[in-house]
Short mmCIF file of C-alpha atoms in Angstrom, two decimals:
data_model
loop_
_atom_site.label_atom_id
_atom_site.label_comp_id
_atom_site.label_asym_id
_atom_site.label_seq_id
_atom_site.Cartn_x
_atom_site.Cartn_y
_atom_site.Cartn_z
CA UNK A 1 85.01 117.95 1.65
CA UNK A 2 87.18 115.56 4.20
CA UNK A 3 87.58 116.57 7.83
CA UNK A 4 91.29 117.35 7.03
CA UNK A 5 90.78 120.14 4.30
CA UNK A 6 88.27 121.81 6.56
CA UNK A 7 88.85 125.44 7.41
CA UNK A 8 88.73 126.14 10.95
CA UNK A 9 85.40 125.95 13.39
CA UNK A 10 83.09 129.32 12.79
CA UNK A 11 82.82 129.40 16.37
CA UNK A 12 86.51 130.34 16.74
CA UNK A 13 85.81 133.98 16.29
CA UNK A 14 82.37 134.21 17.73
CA UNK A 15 81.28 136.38 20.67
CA UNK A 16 77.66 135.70 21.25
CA UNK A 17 76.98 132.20 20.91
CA UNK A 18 73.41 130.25 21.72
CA UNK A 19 73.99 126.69 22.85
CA UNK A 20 70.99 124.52 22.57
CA UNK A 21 71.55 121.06 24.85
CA UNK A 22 69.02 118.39 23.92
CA UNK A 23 67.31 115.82 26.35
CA UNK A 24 69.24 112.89 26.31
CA UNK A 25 72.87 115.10 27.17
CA UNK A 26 71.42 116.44 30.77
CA UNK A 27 68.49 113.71 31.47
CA UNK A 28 69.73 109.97 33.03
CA UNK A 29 67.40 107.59 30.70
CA UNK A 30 64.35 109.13 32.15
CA UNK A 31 65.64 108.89 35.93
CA UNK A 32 65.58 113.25 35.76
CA UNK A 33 68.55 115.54 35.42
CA UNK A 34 72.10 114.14 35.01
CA UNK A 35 74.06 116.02 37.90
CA UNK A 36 77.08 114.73 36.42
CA UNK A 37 76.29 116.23 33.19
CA UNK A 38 75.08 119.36 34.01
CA UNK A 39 78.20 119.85 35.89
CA UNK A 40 79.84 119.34 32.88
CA UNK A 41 77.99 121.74 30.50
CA UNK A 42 78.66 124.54 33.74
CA UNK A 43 82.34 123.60 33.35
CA UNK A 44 82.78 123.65 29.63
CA UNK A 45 80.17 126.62 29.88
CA UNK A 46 82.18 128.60 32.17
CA UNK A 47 85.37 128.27 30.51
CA UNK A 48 83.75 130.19 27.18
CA UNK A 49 82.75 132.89 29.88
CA UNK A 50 86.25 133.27 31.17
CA UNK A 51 87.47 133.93 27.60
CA UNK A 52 84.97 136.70 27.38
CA UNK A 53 82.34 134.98 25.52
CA UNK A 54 78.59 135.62 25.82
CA UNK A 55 76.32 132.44 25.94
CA UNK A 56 73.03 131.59 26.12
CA UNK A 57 71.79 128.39 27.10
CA UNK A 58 68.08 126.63 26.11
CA UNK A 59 68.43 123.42 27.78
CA UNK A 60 65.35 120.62 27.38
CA UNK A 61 64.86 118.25 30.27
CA UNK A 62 62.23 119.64 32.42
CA UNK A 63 59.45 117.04 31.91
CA UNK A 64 62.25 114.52 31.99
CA UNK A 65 62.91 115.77 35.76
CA UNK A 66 59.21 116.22 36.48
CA UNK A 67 58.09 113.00 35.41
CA UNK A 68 61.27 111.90 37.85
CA UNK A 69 59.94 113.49 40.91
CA UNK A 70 56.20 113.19 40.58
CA UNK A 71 57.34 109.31 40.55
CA UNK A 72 55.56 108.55 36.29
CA UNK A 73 57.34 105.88 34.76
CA UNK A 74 55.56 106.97 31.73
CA UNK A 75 55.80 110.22 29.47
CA UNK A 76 51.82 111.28 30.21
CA UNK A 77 49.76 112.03 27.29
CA UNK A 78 47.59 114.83 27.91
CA UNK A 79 48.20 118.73 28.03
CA UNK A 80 47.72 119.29 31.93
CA UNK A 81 49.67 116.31 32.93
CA UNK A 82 52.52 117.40 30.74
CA UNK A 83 52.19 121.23 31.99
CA UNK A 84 52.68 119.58 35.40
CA UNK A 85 55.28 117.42 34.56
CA UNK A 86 57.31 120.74 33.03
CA UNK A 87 56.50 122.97 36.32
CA UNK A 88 57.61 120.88 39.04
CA UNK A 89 60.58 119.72 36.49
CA UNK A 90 61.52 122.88 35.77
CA UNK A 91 61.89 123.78 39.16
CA UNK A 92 64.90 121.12 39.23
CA UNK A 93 66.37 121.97 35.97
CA UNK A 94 67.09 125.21 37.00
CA UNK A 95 68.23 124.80 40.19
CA UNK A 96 70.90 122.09 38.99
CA UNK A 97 72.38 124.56 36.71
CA UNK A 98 72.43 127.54 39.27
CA UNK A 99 74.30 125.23 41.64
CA UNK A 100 76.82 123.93 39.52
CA UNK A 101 77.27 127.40 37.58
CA UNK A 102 77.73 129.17 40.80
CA UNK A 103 80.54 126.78 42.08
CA UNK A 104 82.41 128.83 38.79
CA UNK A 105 81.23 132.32 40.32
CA UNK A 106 78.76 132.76 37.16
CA UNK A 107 75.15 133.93 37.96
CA UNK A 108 72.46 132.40 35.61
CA UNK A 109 68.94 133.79 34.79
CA UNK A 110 66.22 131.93 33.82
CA UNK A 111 64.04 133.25 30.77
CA UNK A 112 60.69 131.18 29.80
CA UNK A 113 59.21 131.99 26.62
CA UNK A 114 56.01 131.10 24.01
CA UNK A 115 55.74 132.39 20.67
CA UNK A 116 53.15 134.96 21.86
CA UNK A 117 56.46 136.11 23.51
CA UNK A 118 57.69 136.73 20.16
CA UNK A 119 54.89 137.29 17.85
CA UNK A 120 53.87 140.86 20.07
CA UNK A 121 56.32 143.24 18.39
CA UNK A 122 57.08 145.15 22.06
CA UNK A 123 57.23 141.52 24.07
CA UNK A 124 59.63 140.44 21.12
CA UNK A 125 61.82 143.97 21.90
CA UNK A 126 61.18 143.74 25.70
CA UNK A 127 62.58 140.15 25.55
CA UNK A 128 65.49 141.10 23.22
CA UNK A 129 66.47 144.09 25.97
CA UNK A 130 65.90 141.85 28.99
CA UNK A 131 68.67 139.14 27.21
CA UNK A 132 70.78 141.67 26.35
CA UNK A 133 71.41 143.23 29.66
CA UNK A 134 72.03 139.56 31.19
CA UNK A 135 74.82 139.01 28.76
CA UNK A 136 76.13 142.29 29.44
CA UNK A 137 75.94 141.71 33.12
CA UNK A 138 77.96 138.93 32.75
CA UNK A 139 75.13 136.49 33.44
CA UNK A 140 74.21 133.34 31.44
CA UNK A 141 70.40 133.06 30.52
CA UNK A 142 68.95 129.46 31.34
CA UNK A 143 65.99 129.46 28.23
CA UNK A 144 63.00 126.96 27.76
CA UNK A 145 59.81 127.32 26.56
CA UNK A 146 56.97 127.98 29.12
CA UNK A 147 55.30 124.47 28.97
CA UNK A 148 53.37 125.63 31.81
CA UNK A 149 51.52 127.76 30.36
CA UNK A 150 51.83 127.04 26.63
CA UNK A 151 49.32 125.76 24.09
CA UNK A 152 49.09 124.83 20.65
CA UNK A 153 48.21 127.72 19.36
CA UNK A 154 51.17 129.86 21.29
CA UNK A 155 53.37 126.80 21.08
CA UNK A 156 56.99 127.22 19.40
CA UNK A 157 57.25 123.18 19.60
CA UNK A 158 60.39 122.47 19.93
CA UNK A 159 63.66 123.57 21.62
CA UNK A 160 65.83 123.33 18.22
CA UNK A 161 63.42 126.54 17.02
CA UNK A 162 63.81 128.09 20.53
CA UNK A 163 66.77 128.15 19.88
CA UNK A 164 67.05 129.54 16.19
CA UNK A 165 64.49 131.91 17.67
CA UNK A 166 66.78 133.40 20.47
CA UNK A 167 69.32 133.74 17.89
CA UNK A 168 67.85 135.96 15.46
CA UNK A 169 66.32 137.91 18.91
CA UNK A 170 69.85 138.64 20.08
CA UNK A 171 71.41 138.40 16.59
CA UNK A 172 74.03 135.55 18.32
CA UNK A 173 76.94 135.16 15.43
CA UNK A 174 76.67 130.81 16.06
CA UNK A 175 73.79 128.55 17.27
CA UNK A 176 75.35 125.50 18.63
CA UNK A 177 72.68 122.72 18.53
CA UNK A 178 74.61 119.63 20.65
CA UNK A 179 72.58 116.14 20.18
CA UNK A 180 73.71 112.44 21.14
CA UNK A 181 74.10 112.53 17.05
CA UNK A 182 77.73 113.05 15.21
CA UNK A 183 75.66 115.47 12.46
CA UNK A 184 74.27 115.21 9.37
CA UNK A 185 74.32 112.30 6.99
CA UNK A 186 73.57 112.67 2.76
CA UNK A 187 71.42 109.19 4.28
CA UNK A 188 70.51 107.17 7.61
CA UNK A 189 73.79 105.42 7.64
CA UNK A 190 72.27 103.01 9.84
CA UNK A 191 70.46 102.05 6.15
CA UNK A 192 72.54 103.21 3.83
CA UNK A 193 76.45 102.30 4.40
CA UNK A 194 77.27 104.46 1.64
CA UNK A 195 76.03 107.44 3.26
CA UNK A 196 78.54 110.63 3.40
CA UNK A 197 78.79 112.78 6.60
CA UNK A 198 78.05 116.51 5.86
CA UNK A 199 81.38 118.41 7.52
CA UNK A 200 79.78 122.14 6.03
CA UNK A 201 77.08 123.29 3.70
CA UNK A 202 75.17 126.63 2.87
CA UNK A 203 72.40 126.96 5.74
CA UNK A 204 68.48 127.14 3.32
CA UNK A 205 70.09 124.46 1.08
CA UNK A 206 66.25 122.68 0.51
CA UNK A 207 68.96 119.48 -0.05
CA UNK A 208 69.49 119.59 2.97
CA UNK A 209 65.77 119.00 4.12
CA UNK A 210 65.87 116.27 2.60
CA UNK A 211 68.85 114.54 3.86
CA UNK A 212 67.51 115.18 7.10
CA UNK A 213 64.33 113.15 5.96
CA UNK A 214 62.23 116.28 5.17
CA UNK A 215 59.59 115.99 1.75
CA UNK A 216 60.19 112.87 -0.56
CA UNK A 217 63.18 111.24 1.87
CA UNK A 218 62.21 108.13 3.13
CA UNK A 219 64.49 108.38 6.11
CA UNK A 220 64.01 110.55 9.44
CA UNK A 221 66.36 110.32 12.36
CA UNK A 222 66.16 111.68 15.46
CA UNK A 223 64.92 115.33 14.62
CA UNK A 224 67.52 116.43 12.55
CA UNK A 225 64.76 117.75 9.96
CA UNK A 226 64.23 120.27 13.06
CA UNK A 227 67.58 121.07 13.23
CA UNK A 228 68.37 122.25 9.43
CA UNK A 229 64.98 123.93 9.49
CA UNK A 230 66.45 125.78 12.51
CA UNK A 231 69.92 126.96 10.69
CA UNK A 232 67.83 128.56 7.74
CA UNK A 233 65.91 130.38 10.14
CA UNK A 234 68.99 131.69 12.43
CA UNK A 235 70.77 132.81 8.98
CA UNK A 236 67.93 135.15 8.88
CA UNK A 237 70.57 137.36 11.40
CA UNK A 238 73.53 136.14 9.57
CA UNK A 239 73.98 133.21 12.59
CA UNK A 240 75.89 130.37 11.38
CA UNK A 241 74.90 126.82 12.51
CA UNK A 242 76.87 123.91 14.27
CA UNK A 243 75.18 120.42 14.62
CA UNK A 244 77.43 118.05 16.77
CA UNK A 245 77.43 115.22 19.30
CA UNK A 246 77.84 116.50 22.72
CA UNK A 247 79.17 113.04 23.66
CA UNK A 248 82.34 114.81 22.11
CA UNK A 249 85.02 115.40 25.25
CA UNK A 250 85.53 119.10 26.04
CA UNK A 251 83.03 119.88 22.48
CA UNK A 252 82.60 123.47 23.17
CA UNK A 253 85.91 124.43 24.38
CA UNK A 254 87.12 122.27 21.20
CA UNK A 255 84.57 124.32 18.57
CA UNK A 256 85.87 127.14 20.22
CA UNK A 257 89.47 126.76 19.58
CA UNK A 258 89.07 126.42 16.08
CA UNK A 259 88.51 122.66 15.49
CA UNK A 260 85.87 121.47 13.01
CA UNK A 261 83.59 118.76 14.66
CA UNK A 262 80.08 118.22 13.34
CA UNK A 263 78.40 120.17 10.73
CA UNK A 264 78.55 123.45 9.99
CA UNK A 265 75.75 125.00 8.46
CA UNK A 266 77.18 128.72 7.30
CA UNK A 267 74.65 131.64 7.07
CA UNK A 268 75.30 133.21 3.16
CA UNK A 269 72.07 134.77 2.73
CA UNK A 270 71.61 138.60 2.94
CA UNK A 271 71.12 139.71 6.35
CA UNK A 272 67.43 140.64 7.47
CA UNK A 273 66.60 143.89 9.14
CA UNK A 274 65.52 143.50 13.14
CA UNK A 275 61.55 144.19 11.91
CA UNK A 276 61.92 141.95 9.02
CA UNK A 277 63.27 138.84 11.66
CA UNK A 278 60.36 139.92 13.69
CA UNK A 279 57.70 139.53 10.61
CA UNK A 280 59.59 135.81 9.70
CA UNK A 281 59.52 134.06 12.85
CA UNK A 282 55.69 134.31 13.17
CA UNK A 283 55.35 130.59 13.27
CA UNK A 284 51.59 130.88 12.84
CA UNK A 285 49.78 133.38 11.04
CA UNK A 286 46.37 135.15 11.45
CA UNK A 287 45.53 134.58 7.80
CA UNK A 288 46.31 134.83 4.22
CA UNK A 289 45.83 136.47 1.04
CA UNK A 290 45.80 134.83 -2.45
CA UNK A 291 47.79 137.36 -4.85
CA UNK A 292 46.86 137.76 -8.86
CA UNK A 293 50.40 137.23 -10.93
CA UNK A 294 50.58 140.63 -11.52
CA UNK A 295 50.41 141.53 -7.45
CA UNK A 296 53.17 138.61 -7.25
CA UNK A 297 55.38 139.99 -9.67
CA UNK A 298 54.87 144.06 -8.31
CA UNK A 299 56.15 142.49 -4.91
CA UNK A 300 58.80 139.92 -5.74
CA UNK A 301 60.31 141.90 -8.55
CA UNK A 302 59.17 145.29 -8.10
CA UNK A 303 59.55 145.56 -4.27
CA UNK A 304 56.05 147.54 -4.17
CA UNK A 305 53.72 148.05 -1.73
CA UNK A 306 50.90 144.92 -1.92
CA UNK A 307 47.35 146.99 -3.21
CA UNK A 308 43.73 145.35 -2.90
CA UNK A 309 43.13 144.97 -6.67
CA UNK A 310 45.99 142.61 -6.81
CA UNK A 311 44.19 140.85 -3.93
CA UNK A 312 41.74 137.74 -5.72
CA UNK A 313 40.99 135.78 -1.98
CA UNK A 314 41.67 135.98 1.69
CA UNK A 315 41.18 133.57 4.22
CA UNK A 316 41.33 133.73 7.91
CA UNK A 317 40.20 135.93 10.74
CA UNK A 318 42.73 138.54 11.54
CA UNK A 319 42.67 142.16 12.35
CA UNK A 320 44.34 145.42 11.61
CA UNK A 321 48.46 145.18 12.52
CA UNK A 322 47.92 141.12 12.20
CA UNK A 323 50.85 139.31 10.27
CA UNK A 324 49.17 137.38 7.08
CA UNK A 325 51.06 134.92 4.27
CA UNK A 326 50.83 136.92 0.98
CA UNK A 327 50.07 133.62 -1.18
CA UNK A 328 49.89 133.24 -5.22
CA UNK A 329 47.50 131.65 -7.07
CA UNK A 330 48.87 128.00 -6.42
CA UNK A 331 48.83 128.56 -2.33
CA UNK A 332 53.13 129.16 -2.18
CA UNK A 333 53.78 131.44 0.22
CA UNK A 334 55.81 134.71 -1.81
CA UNK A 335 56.17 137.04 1.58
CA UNK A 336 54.30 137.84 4.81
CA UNK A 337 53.28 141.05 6.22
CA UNK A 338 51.60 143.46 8.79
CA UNK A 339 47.98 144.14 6.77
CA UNK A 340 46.25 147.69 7.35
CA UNK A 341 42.68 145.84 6.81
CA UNK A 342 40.70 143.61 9.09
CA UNK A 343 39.90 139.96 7.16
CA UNK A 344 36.08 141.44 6.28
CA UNK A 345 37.24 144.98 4.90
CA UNK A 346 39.65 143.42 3.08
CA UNK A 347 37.18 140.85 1.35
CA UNK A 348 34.97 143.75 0.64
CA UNK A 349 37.82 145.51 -0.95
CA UNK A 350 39.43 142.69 -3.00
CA UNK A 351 39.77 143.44 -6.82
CA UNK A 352 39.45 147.43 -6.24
CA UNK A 353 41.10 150.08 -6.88
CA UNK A 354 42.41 151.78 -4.01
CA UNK A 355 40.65 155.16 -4.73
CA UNK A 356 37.08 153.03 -4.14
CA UNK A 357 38.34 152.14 -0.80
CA UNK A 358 36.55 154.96 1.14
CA UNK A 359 33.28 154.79 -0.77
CA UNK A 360 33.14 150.91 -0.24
CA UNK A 361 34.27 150.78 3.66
CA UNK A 362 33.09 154.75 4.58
CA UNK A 363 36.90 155.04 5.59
CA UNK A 364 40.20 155.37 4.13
CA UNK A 365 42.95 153.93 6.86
CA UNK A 366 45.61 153.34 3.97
CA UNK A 367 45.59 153.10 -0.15
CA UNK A 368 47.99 150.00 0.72
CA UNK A 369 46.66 146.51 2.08
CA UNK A 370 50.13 146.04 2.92
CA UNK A 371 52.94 148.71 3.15
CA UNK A 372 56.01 147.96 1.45
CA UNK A 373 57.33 148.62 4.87
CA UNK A 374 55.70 145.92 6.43
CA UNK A 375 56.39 143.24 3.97
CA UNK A 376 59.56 140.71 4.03
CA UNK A 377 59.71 138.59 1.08
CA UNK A 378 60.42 134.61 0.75
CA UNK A 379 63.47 133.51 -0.53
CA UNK A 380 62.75 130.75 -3.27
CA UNK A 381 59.53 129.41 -3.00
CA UNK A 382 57.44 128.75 0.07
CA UNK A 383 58.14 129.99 3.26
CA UNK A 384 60.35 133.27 3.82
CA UNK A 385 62.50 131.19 6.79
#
């Protein structure tokens, strides 16, 4: 499709937008935060909110400014220098953007978040509420992810899934992803001349993954893998997906008027539920059970409830209410779901019937390991993002 047959932006018409602004659009070449361009993003920023549009904003940067005014010429490599880097930069991050949004009369808020944030049902609900009432107060959120604090086992990684993340929390209708890149390429046309730029495509095309030098691509440039992965996981709210070069003048007011820059990654799959969103952006899982074909089938076809004779292996150490993969007998993940059985009941209750579950445990909590309630199934193969 050519840029001139393109129908108009999908941001025209939107309401609640997330912006995600990467590194090199607010940071000066690792000299700390860009005044200049953070007066910018206000400006363009503000102009949205005089139209009536709602906005988030996850902005990256705050090691960038730490590293700046703790005087490192180097990026430090371990997890406490890096946590310090992020605290005393964030402390500059945010107070560029409250000065140069309040020259525009906007109040900002600023909202740090892990995935533990997300993976507790009522901290993912409190967090959704909290966002909520900024945007209707007419205030723009200022969202990172708590480096401070954060490790790899609570870690969401990087600020392109932040921002996916925030989107399926407040069910935004576009997730603007801005990037010193003009979009997606079918190749690196730094490699391949004959590469074709991507003006729109169906967001959870697996194509796409590997244009963006996911499995079996022998290109990978600058992060856009994280990116795509991103758009199939904020069309889990129906959130459509723009990938563009903020080095574009006036980009958002632009978008925003109607006209097509970047690529557009359009959200075509079937809504999910709030509770089912909740269930698919647990980025790492307590455990997992290995599913007979019949079990597979009863879920994936059937829409049934997931019972322990269909249950052949589990792995992991979770609890009661954890979130475990439901896995078949080749380790592809076919659904995820709350299970009603700690990891060692449910090994002693594997491959029986559910009437033998109180004579084998002494108790009888549920006859399902998983209620078809608390299961959201993948779409394709592997992961349900």
């Amino acid at each position: 499709m050519t840029a001139s047959s393109l129908p108009s932006s999908i941001a025209q018409d939107a309401h609640r937008l997330v912006l995600k602004v990467g590194s090199s659009l607010v940071t000066n070449e690792g000299r700390g935060i860009d005044l200049p361009a953070v007066e910018q993003w206000a400006e363009q920023i503000a102009a949205l909110h005089a139209a009536g549009r709602q906005i988030v904003l996850v902005s990256s940067g705050a090691i960038a400014e730490g590293m700046a005014r703790l005087g490192w010429p180097r990026r430090p490599k371990t997890m406490p220098e890096l946590q310090a880097a992020a605290a005393v930069g964030q402390m500059g991050l945010i107070q560029a953007y409250e000065t140069a949004f309040a020259r525009h009369g906007i109040r900002t808020a600023q909202i740090l978040l892990t995935h533990e944030d997300l993976a507790d049902r009522r901290r993912y609900l409190n967090a959704r509420s909290t966002l909520v009432t900024l945007l209707n107060l007419g205030v723009v959120p200022i969202v990172n992810e708590n480096d401070t604090v954060v490790t790899d086992e609570i870690r969401v990684g990087d600020n392109d899934t932040l921002g996916a993340l925030v989107t399926n929390l407040i069910e935004a209708h576009v997730l603007i992803i801005l990037t010193d890149q003009a979009g997606l390429y079918s190749a690196d046309p730094r490699k391949h001349p004959e590469a074709t730029f991507i003006h729109q495509a169906q967001a959870g095309d697996p194509a796409l993954e590997a244009m963006a030098g996911g499995s079996g691509s022998a290109i990978g440039t600058g992060g856009m893998l994280t990116k795509v992965l991103a758009a199939r996981r904020a069309a889990n709210s129906g959130g459509h997906t723009i990938i563009a070069s903020g080095r574009e003048p006036a980009v958002l007011q632009r978008l925003t008027s109607g006209e097509a820059i970047g690529t557009e990654l359009r959200a075509v799959l079937p809504v999910r539920s709030a509770r089912q969103r909740w269930l698919v952006n647990h980025l790492r899982l307590r455990g997992r059970v290995t599913l007979d074909a019949g079990a597979v089938k009863a879920l994936t076809q059937g829409h049934r409830s997931l019972l322990p004779i269909g249950v052949i292996d589990v792995e992991g150490d979770f609890e009661r209410g954890d979130v475990v993969a439901c896995v078949d007998e080749h380790g592809v993940e076919c659904g995820r779901g709350l299970i009603n059985y700690s990891s060692a009941d449910t090994a002693r209750i594997l491959r029986q019937p559910s009437s033998r579950i109180a004579d084998i445990l002494g108790h009888l909590s549920d006859p399902e390991l998983i209620h078809r309630d608390n299961l959201v199934m993948a779409r394709g193969r592997g992961t349900p993002q």
